[in-house]
PDB file of C-alpha atoms in Angstrom:
ATOM      1  CA  MET A   1       0.000   0.000   0.000  1.00 58.00           C
ATOM      2  CA  ASN A   2       1.324   3.427  -0.962  1.00 78.00           C
ATOM      3  CA  ASP A   3      -0.039   5.052   2.150  1.00 82.00           C
ATOM      4  CA  ILE A   4       2.825   3.493   4.180  1.00 85.00           C
ATOM      5  CA  TYR A   5       5.033   6.336   2.831  1.00 88.00           C
ATOM      6  CA  TYR A   6       2.719   8.878   4.454  1.00 87.00           C
ATOM      7  CA  LEU A   7       3.244   7.014   7.736  1.00 86.00           C
ATOM      8  CA  TYR A   8       7.045   7.086   7.335  1.00 88.00           C
ATOM      9  CA  GLY A   9       6.928  10.768   6.344  1.00 90.00           C
ATOM     10  CA  ALA A  10       4.810  11.820   9.314  1.00 88.00           C
ATOM     11  CA  TYR A  11       6.937   9.963  11.860  1.00 89.00           C
ATOM     12  CA  GLY A  12      10.101  11.181  10.125  1.00 91.00           C
ATOM     13  CA  ILE A  13       8.992  14.798  10.512  1.00 93.00           C
ATOM     14  CA  MET A  14       7.918  14.307  14.139  1.00 91.00           C
ATOM     15  CA  ILE A  15      11.221  12.615  15.071  1.00 92.00           C
ATOM     16  CA  SER A  16      13.088  15.446  13.275  1.00 93.00           C
ATOM     17  CA  LEU A  17      11.168  18.004  15.348  1.00 92.00           C
ATOM     18  CA  TYR A  18      12.257  16.182  18.518  1.00 91.00           C
ATOM     19  CA  ALA A  19      15.855  16.182  17.267  1.00 93.00           C
ATOM     20  CA  MET A  20      15.641  19.932  16.496  1.00 93.00           C
ATOM     21  CA  TRP A  21      14.244  20.574  19.971  1.00 92.00           C
ATOM     22  CA  ALA A  22      17.062  18.543  21.569  1.00 92.00           C
ATOM     23  CA  LYS A  23      19.693  20.368  19.467  1.00 93.00           C
ATOM     24  CA  GLN A  24      18.202  23.745  20.341  1.00 90.00           C
ATOM     25  CA  MET A  25      18.105  22.898  24.058  1.00 90.00           C
ATOM     26  CA  PHE A  26      21.696  21.676  23.934  1.00 92.00           C
ATOM     27  CA  GLY A  27      22.830  24.896  22.230  1.00 91.00           C
ATOM     28  CA  ARG A  28      20.867  27.024  24.670  1.00 89.00           C
ATOM     29  CA  THR A  29      22.323  25.236  27.713  1.00 89.00           C
ATOM     30  CA  LYS A  30      25.838  25.580  26.279  1.00 91.00           C
ATOM     31  CA  GLU A  31      25.361  29.298  25.621  1.00 89.00           C
ATOM     32  CA  LEU A  32      23.924  29.769  29.105  1.00 87.00           C
ATOM     33  CA  SER A  33      26.898  28.000  30.645  1.00 87.00           C
ATOM     34  CA  GLU A  34      29.320  30.258  28.696  1.00 88.00           C
ATOM     35  CA  ARG A  35      27.440  33.389  29.764  1.00 84.00           C
ATOM     36  CA  LEU A  36      27.459  32.198  33.397  1.00 83.00           C
ATOM     37  CA  ASN A  37      31.238  31.707  33.214  1.00 84.00           C
ATOM     38  CA  THR A  38      31.646  35.191  31.700  1.00 82.00           C
ATOM     39  CA  ALA A  39      29.437  36.697  34.429  1.00 78.00           C
ATOM     40  CA  ALA A  40      31.431  34.856  37.104  1.00 77.00           C
ATOM     41  CA  SER A  41      34.773  36.110  35.727  1.00 79.00           C
ATOM     42  CA  ILE A  42      33.432  39.695  35.427  1.00 75.00           C
ATOM     43  CA  SER A  43      32.208  39.703  39.036  1.00 71.00           C
ATOM     44  CA  LYS A  44      35.551  38.190  40.155  1.00 71.00           C
ATOM     45  CA  SER A  45      37.540  40.956  38.404  1.00 73.00           C
ATOM     46  CA  GLN A  46      35.161  43.535  39.864  1.00 70.00           C
ATOM     47  CA  LEU A  47      35.837  42.116  43.348  1.00 67.00           C
ATOM     48  CA  ASP A  48      39.614  42.308  42.641  1.00 71.00           C
ATOM     49  CA  ILE A  49      39.271  45.973  41.593  1.00 74.00           C
ATOM     50  CA  GLU A  50      37.233  46.751  44.714  1.00 70.00           C
ATOM     51  CA  ASP A  51      39.914  45.040  46.864  1.00 71.00           C
ATOM     52  CA  ASP A  52      42.657  47.096  45.161  1.00 74.00           C
ATOM     53  CA  CYS A  53      40.712  50.315  45.749  1.00 76.00           C
ATOM     54  CA  ALA A  54      40.160  49.385  49.414  1.00 71.00           C
ATOM     55  CA  GLU A  55      43.910  48.859  49.853  1.00 69.00           C
TER      56      GLU A  55
ATOM     57  CA  MET B   1       8.104   5.395  26.524  1.00 78.00           C
ATOM     58  CA  THR B   2       7.252   7.486  23.455  1.00 70.00           C
ATOM     59  CA  LEU B   3       9.488   5.289  21.309  1.00 73.00           C
ATOM     60  CA  SER B   4       7.825   2.211  22.837  1.00 75.00           C
ATOM     61  CA  THR B   5       4.475   3.670  21.749  1.00 73.00           C
ATOM     62  CA  LEU B   6       5.809   3.947  18.206  1.00 72.00           C
ATOM     63  CA  ILE B   7       7.086   0.355  18.251  1.00 75.00           C
ATOM     64  CA  LEU B   8       3.822  -0.950  19.743  1.00 72.00           C
ATOM     65  CA  ALA B   9       1.807   1.047  17.188  1.00 73.00           C
ATOM     66  CA  TRP B  10       3.713  -0.591  14.332  1.00 71.00           C
ATOM     67  CA  THR B  11       3.905  -4.115  15.735  1.00 74.00           C
ATOM     68  CA  TYR B  12       1.151  -4.753  18.319  1.00 68.00           C
ATOM     69  CA  ALA B  13      -1.773  -2.502  17.334  1.00 73.00           C
ATOM     70  CA  PRO B  14      -3.943  -4.060  14.608  1.00 74.00           C
ATOM     71  CA  SER B  15      -4.613  -2.271  11.340  1.00 75.00           C
ATOM     72  CA  VAL B  16      -7.977  -0.651  10.816  1.00 74.00           C
ATOM     73  CA  ASP B  17     -10.602  -2.173   8.572  1.00 70.00           C
ATOM     74  CA  THR B  18      -9.685  -1.441   4.941  1.00 69.00           C
ATOM     75  CA  ASP B  19     -13.382  -0.983   4.112  1.00 70.00           C
ATOM     76  CA  ALA B  20     -13.754   1.713   6.795  1.00 71.00           C
ATOM     77  CA  MET B  21     -10.671   3.777   5.918  1.00 76.00           C
ATOM     78  CA  ASN B  22      -8.906   4.665   2.675  1.00 74.00           C
ATOM     79  CA  ALA B  23      -5.412   4.684   4.234  1.00 73.00           C
ATOM     80  CA  PRO B  24      -5.127   1.910   6.874  1.00 79.00           C
ATOM     81  CA  ASN B  25      -1.327   2.223   7.209  1.00 79.00           C
ATOM     82  CA  ALA B  26      -1.316   6.001   7.520  1.00 78.00           C
ATOM     83  CA  GLN B  27      -3.934   5.675  10.293  1.00 81.00           C
ATOM     84  CA  LYS B  28      -1.050   4.700  12.613  1.00 83.00           C
ATOM     85  CA  ILE B  29       0.043   8.356  12.578  1.00 86.00           C
ATOM     86  CA  PHE B  30      -2.763   8.668  15.139  1.00 86.00           C
ATOM     87  CA  TYR B  31      -0.624   7.040  17.925  1.00 87.00           C
ATOM     88  CA  TRP B  32       1.689  10.072  18.101  1.00 88.00           C
ATOM     89  CA  HIS B  33      -0.630  12.708  16.611  1.00 90.00           C
ATOM     90  CA  VAL B  34      -3.319  12.599  19.327  1.00 90.00           C
ATOM     91  CA  PRO B  35      -0.935  12.300  22.337  1.00 93.00           C
ATOM     92  CA  SER B  36       1.023  15.254  20.863  1.00 93.00           C
ATOM     93  CA  ALA B  37      -2.198  17.273  20.765  1.00 92.00           C
ATOM     94  CA  TRP B  38      -2.902  16.238  24.367  1.00 92.00           C
ATOM     95  CA  SER B  39       0.627  17.312  25.396  1.00 94.00           C
ATOM     96  CA  SER B  40       0.200  20.650  23.648  1.00 94.00           C
ATOM     97  CA  PHE B  41      -2.995  21.222  25.648  1.00 93.00           C
ATOM     98  CA  LEU B  42      -1.042  20.501  28.870  1.00 94.00           C
ATOM     99  CA  ALA B  43       1.557  23.059  27.752  1.00 95.00           C
ATOM    100  CA  PHE B  44      -1.095  25.645  26.797  1.00 94.00           C
ATOM    101  CA  THR B  45      -2.725  25.144  30.218  1.00 94.00           C
ATOM    102  CA  THR B  46       0.665  25.835  31.828  1.00 95.00           C
ATOM    103  CA  LEU B  47       0.922  28.942  29.641  1.00 95.00           C
ATOM    104  CA  PHE B  48      -2.535  30.090  30.772  1.00 95.00           C
ATOM    105  CA  ILE B  49      -1.858  29.504  34.501  1.00 95.00           C
ATOM    106  CA  GLY B  50       1.492  31.295  34.167  1.00 95.00           C
ATOM    107  CA  SER B  51      -0.068  34.281  32.357  1.00 94.00           C
ATOM    108  CA  LEU B  52      -2.786  34.507  35.016  1.00 94.00           C
ATOM    109  CA  ALA B  53      -0.236  34.337  37.849  1.00 94.00           C
ATOM    110  CA  TRP B  54       1.838  37.072  36.176  1.00 93.00           C
ATOM    111  CA  PHE B  55      -1.156  39.412  35.822  1.00 89.00           C
ATOM    112  CA  TRP B  56      -2.628  38.651  39.214  1.00 90.00           C
ATOM    113  CA  LYS B  57       0.416  38.597  41.475  1.00 89.00           C
ATOM    114  CA  ARG B  58       3.277  39.772  39.230  1.00 90.00           C
ATOM    115  CA  SER B  59       4.661  36.345  40.041  1.00 89.00           C
ATOM    116  CA  GLU B  60       8.132  35.470  38.696  1.00 90.00           C
ATOM    117  CA  TRP B  61       7.238  31.736  38.592  1.00 93.00           C
ATOM    118  CA  GLY B  62       4.130  32.695  36.626  1.00 93.00           C
ATOM    119  CA  TRP B  63       6.290  34.293  33.932  1.00 93.00           C
ATOM    120  CA  LYS B  64       8.548  31.214  33.823  1.00 94.00           C
ATOM    121  CA  TRP B  65       5.468  28.976  33.406  1.00 95.00           C
ATOM    122  CA  HIS B  66       4.223  31.281  30.635  1.00 94.00           C
ATOM    123  CA  CYS B  67       7.528  31.016  28.719  1.00 94.00           C
ATOM    124  CA  ALA B  68       7.880  27.250  29.238  1.00 94.00           C
ATOM    125  CA  GLY B  69       4.254  26.625  28.219  1.00 94.00           C
ATOM    126  CA  ALA B  70       4.683  28.617  24.988  1.00 94.00           C
ATOM    127  CA  GLU B  71       7.920  26.814  24.040  1.00 94.00           C
ATOM    128  CA  VAL B  72       6.696  23.267  24.748  1.00 95.00           C
ATOM    129  CA  GLY B  73       3.289  24.087  23.232  1.00 94.00           C
ATOM    130  CA  LEU B  74       5.009  25.199  20.025  1.00 95.00           C
ATOM    131  CA  LEU B  75       6.965  21.919  19.728  1.00 95.00           C
ATOM    132  CA  PHE B  76       3.901  19.688  20.172  1.00 95.00           C
ATOM    133  CA  GLY B  77       1.750  22.078  18.126  1.00 95.00           C
ATOM    134  CA  LEU B  78       4.156  21.754  15.182  1.00 95.00           C
ATOM    135  CA  MET B  79       4.068  17.954  15.525  1.00 94.00           C
ATOM    136  CA  VAL B  80       0.268  17.994  15.320  1.00 94.00           C
ATOM    137  CA  ILE B  81       0.124  20.559  12.508  1.00 94.00           C
ATOM    138  CA  THR B  82       2.572  18.592  10.333  1.00 94.00           C
ATOM    139  CA  SER B  83       1.402  15.021  11.012  1.00 92.00           C
ATOM    140  CA  GLY B  84      -2.324  15.833  10.668  1.00 89.00           C
ATOM    141  CA  PRO B  85      -2.225  17.121   7.077  1.00 91.00           C
ATOM    142  CA  ILE B  86      -0.046  14.153   6.025  1.00 91.00           C
ATOM    143  CA  TRP B  87      -2.765  11.785   7.279  1.00 88.00           C
ATOM    144  CA  GLY B  88      -5.418  14.032   5.721  1.00 87.00           C
ATOM    145  CA  GLN B  89      -3.687  13.801   2.340  1.00 87.00           C
ATOM    146  CA  ALA B  90      -3.589  10.003   2.574  1.00 84.00           C
ATOM    147  CA  GLU B  91      -7.156   9.564   3.888  1.00 83.00           C
ATOM    148  CA  TRP B  92      -9.150  12.465   2.389  1.00 82.00           C
ATOM    149  CA  GLU B  93      -6.830  13.234  -0.547  1.00 83.00           C
ATOM    150  CA  ARG B  94      -6.513  16.823   0.680  1.00 84.00           C
ATOM    151  CA  ALA B  95      -4.142  18.060   3.344  1.00 81.00           C
ATOM    152  CA  TRP B  96      -6.292  20.792   4.851  1.00 83.00           C
ATOM    153  CA  ASP B  97      -9.952  21.726   5.197  1.00 82.00           C
ATOM    154  CA  TRP B  98     -10.423  25.462   5.698  1.00 87.00           C
ATOM    155  CA  THR B  99     -14.035  24.914   6.720  1.00 82.00           C
ATOM    156  CA  ASP B 100     -13.177  22.581   9.637  1.00 82.00           C
ATOM    157  CA  VAL B 101     -13.221  24.531  12.914  1.00 84.00           C
ATOM    158  CA  ARG B 102     -10.846  22.239  14.842  1.00 86.00           C
ATOM    159  CA  LEU B 103      -8.093  22.351  12.218  1.00 87.00           C
ATOM    160  CA  ASN B 104      -8.204  26.134  11.975  1.00 89.00           C
ATOM    161  CA  THR B 105      -8.464  26.956  15.695  1.00 90.00           C
ATOM    162  CA  TYR B 106      -5.544  24.601  16.354  1.00 92.00           C
ATOM    163  CA  LEU B 107      -3.522  26.286  13.603  1.00 93.00           C
ATOM    164  CA  ILE B 108      -4.160  29.681  15.268  1.00 93.00           C
ATOM    165  CA  LEU B 109      -3.136  28.230  18.666  1.00 93.00           C
ATOM    166  CA  THR B 110       0.179  27.009  17.251  1.00 94.00           C
ATOM    167  CA  ALA B 111       0.714  30.354  15.503  1.00 94.00           C
ATOM    168  CA  LEU B 112       0.066  32.152  18.816  1.00 93.00           C
ATOM    169  CA  SER B 113       2.656  30.022  20.621  1.00 93.00           C
ATOM    170  CA  ALA B 114       5.146  30.747  17.795  1.00 95.00           C
ATOM    171  CA  PHE B 115       4.406  34.466  18.197  1.00 94.00           C
ATOM    172  CA  LEU B 116       5.007  34.245  21.959  1.00 94.00           C
ATOM    173  CA  VAL B 117       8.290  32.320  21.607  1.00 94.00           C
ATOM    174  CA  LEU B 118       9.722  34.527  18.842  1.00 94.00           C
ATOM    175  CA  GLY B 119       8.362  37.721  20.411  1.00 92.00           C
ATOM    176  CA  ARG B 120      10.008  37.062  23.757  1.00 88.00           C
ATOM    177  CA  ARG B 121      13.354  36.482  22.039  1.00 87.00           C
ATOM    178  CA  SER B 122      13.162  39.676  20.004  1.00 89.00           C
ATOM    179  CA  GLN B 123      11.950  42.042  22.739  1.00 87.00           C
ATOM    180  CA  PRO B 124      13.832  43.259  25.821  1.00 83.00           C
ATOM    181  CA  ASP B 125      12.487  41.751  29.036  1.00 82.00           C
ATOM    182  CA  GLY B 126      10.365  44.154  31.087  1.00 83.00           C
ATOM    183  CA  GLU B 127       6.955  44.596  32.661  1.00 86.00           C
ATOM    184  CA  ASP B 128       5.350  46.026  29.495  1.00 88.00           C
ATOM    185  CA  THR B 129       6.637  43.187  27.332  1.00 90.00           C
ATOM    186  CA  ARG B 130       5.476  40.604  29.862  1.00 91.00           C
ATOM    187  CA  ASP B 131       2.027  42.236  30.120  1.00 90.00           C
ATOM    188  CA  THR B 132       1.568  42.158  26.348  1.00 90.00           C
ATOM    189  CA  PHE B 133       2.599  38.531  25.946  1.00 92.00           C
ATOM    190  CA  ALA B 134       0.674  37.400  29.053  1.00 91.00           C
ATOM    191  CA  ALA B 135      -2.481  39.052  27.631  1.00 90.00           C
ATOM    192  CA  VAL B 136      -2.035  37.089  24.384  1.00 90.00           C
ATOM    193  CA  GLY B 137      -1.540  33.920  26.476  1.00 88.00           C
ATOM    194  CA  LEU B 138      -4.667  34.565  28.532  1.00 89.00           C
ATOM    195  CA  PHE B 139      -7.044  35.339  25.659  1.00 89.00           C
ATOM    196  CA  GLY B 140      -5.465  32.769  23.345  1.00 85.00           C
ATOM    197  CA  PHE B 141      -6.346  30.018  25.819  1.00 84.00           C
ATOM    198  CA  VAL B 142     -10.016  30.412  24.845  1.00 83.00           C
ATOM    199  CA  LEU B 143      -9.072  28.441  21.713  1.00 83.00           C
ATOM    200  CA  VAL B 144      -8.116  25.334  23.769  1.00 80.00           C
ATOM    201  CA  PRO B 145     -11.628  24.329  24.960  1.00 84.00           C
ATOM    202  CA  LEU B 146     -13.009  25.535  21.620  1.00 82.00           C
ATOM    203  CA  THR B 147     -10.613  23.237  19.742  1.00 81.00           C
ATOM    204  CA  ALA B 148     -11.378  20.355  22.110  1.00 80.00           C
ATOM    205  CA  VAL B 149     -15.154  20.466  21.515  1.00 78.00           C
ATOM    206  CA  ALA B 150     -15.050  21.644  17.902  1.00 75.00           C
ATOM    207  CA  SER B 151     -15.102  18.177  16.325  1.00 72.00           C
ATOM    208  CA  THR B 152     -18.137  17.218  18.451  1.00 72.00           C
ATOM    209  CA  LEU B 153     -20.138  20.396  17.843  1.00 73.00           C
ATOM    210  CA  TRP B 154     -19.246  21.124  14.224  1.00 76.00           C
ATOM    211  CA  GLN B 155     -17.761  17.931  12.819  1.00 70.00           C
ATOM    212  CA  ARG B 156     -16.767  18.281   9.183  1.00 70.00           C
ATOM    213  CA  SER B 157     -13.476  16.595   8.244  1.00 68.00           C
ATOM    214  CA  HIS B 158     -11.605  15.941  11.494  1.00 74.00           C
ATOM    215  CA  PRO B 159     -12.805  12.689  13.152  1.00 76.00           C
ATOM    216  CA  GLY B 160     -14.793  13.042  16.378  1.00 70.00           C
ATOM    217  CA  ALA B 161     -14.225  11.103  19.626  1.00 63.00           C
ATOM    218  CA  VAL B 162     -12.774   7.689  18.758  1.00 63.00           C
ATOM    219  CA  VAL B 163     -11.975   6.060  22.129  1.00 61.00           C
ATOM    220  CA  ILE B 164     -15.562   6.236  23.370  1.00 56.00           C
ATOM    221  CA  GLY B 165     -17.251   7.014  20.072  1.00 52.00           C
ATOM    222  CA  ASN B 166     -20.850   6.444  19.007  1.00 50.00           C
ATOM    223  CA  ASP B 167     -19.799   3.469  16.897  1.00 55.00           C
ATOM    224  CA  GLY B 168     -18.477   1.501  19.902  1.00 54.00           C
ATOM    225  CA  GLY B 169     -14.962   2.976  20.065  1.00 67.00           C
ATOM    226  CA  MET B 170     -11.709   1.323  18.976  1.00 75.00           C
ATOM    227  CA  ALA B 171     -10.410  -2.264  19.316  1.00 79.00           C
ATOM    228  CA  GLN B 172      -8.971  -3.196  22.713  1.00 80.00           C
ATOM    229  CA  GLU B 173      -5.343  -3.516  21.495  1.00 81.00           C
ATOM    230  CA  MET B 174      -5.577  -0.154  19.746  1.00 82.00           C
ATOM    231  CA  ALA B 175      -6.997   1.479  22.873  1.00 84.00           C
ATOM    232  CA  GLN B 176      -4.173  -0.025  24.995  1.00 84.00           C
ATOM    233  CA  VAL B 177      -1.449   1.378  22.730  1.00 85.00           C
ATOM    234  CA  PHE B 178      -3.247   4.720  22.484  1.00 86.00           C
ATOM    235  CA  LEU B 179      -3.629   5.071  26.286  1.00 89.00           C
ATOM    236  CA  PHE B 180      -0.002   4.020  26.783  1.00 88.00           C
ATOM    237  CA  GLY B 181       0.951   6.748  24.300  1.00 87.00           C
ATOM    238  CA  LEU B 182      -1.103   9.329  26.180  1.00 90.00           C
ATOM    239  CA  LEU B 183       0.657   8.386  29.431  1.00 92.00           C
ATOM    240  CA  ALA B 184       4.104   8.440  27.768  1.00 91.00           C
ATOM    241  CA  PHE B 185       3.531  11.860  26.195  1.00 91.00           C
ATOM    242  CA  SER B 186       2.137  13.230  29.468  1.00 93.00           C
ATOM    243  CA  PHE B 187       5.356  12.242  31.288  1.00 93.00           C
ATOM    244  CA  LEU B 188       7.455  13.609  28.438  1.00 92.00           C
ATOM    245  CA  SER B 189       5.665  16.957  28.322  1.00 93.00           C
ATOM    246  CA  VAL B 190       5.797  17.407  32.118  1.00 94.00           C
ATOM    247  CA  GLY B 191       9.553  16.657  32.013  1.00 94.00           C
ATOM    248  CA  MET B 192      10.046  19.124  29.131  1.00 94.00           C
ATOM    249  CA  LEU B 193       8.022  21.807  30.927  1.00 94.00           C
ATOM    250  CA  ARG B 194      10.119  21.393  34.087  1.00 95.00           C
ATOM    251  CA  LEU B 195      13.342  21.620  32.051  1.00 93.00           C
ATOM    252  CA  HIS B 196      12.142  24.759  30.235  1.00 93.00           C
ATOM    253  CA  ILE B 197      10.995  26.398  33.493  1.00 94.00           C
ATOM    254  CA  HIS B 198      14.453  25.743  34.962  1.00 92.00           C
ATOM    255  CA  ILE B 199      16.353  27.083  31.926  1.00 92.00           C
ATOM    256  CA  VAL B 200      14.119  30.153  31.516  1.00 90.00           C
ATOM    257  CA  GLY B 201      14.632  30.851  35.246  1.00 90.00           C
ATOM    258  CA  ILE B 202      18.421  30.808  34.871  1.00 89.00           C
ATOM    259  CA  GLU B 203      18.221  33.000  31.716  1.00 87.00           C
ATOM    260  CA  ILE B 204      16.084  35.614  33.484  1.00 86.00           C
ATOM    261  CA  GLU B 205      18.312  35.596  36.590  1.00 84.00           C
ATOM    262  CA  LEU B 206      21.452  35.966  34.499  1.00 86.00           C
ATOM    263  CA  GLU B 207      19.913  38.799  32.472  1.00 83.00           C
ATOM    264  CA  GLN B 208      18.949  40.634  35.671  1.00 81.00           C
ATOM    265  CA  LYS B 209      22.449  40.204  37.179  1.00 79.00           C
ATOM    266  CA  MET B 210      24.078  41.496  33.988  1.00 79.00           C
ATOM    267  CA  THR B 211      21.758  44.538  33.958  1.00 80.00           C
ATOM    268  CA  GLU B 212      22.560  45.228  37.640  1.00 77.00           C
ATOM    269  CA  PHE B 213      26.271  44.954  36.844  1.00 76.00           C
ATOM    270  CA  ASP B 214      25.949  47.324  33.840  1.00 75.00           C
ATOM    271  CA  ASP B 215      24.115  49.853  36.039  1.00 75.00           C
ATOM    272  CA  LYS B 216      26.920  49.634  38.631  1.00 71.00           C
ATOM    273  CA  VAL B 217      29.587  50.206  35.990  1.00 69.00           C
ATOM    274  CA  VAL B 218      27.708  53.266  34.675  1.00 69.00           C
ATOM    275  CA  GLU B 219      27.504  54.666  38.222  1.00 65.00           C
TER     276      GLU B 219
END
């Protein structure tokens, strides 16, 4: 039956959407982690500057 | 569990009667299509509760629920919007029926969630932005019960209730796989919502800290 290809197509698209979601979430988590590291290093250098000024 | 549903749908669930349906193989799209729609309704409910909590109490968790509901709702909405027309093409020989209320209200719901997701990314976070998007979330939710009852009240192309339908419902094995799918997708969507709430929370917190830091530097 030809309609089996519709079945493969529909599940193919739905699995691809899951994969896109997973990829997007992975990228977002990675970006968030990088931004957190940047924020941590900025606040550390700010603390160093404040210490220098206090001295 | 969702993959198990797929495997069970292809191996355990019997095919439908070839006299009753034009595309008996494509009918198996149903085992992910309907649970996806169910999951999207769970996400849209989260979006509605979050929007309400934001308006009512200016609640930070409410805004996180709003964002998570829109994002997860968009994913499942896209799954429904793409798989449905493929089945429609196989069964009815046309992908879409512009006169069917359920198809069109669901399309608008998915478009609204896309608007909310893309809008939040393109606009700076603030009370005005949140108010605008929460208002869309609140009024857009009206489409959820409307979509749910549409195929009963104004049935045209989209099939009506099939589990407990007027014609005696579906075969026992089909109902088992379908209910297992509903359970699997419910767990999956709750897990996704929790993950999105967590990530959105960290994003908002980080954004606020960076703004505070910028303000300090300017001072």
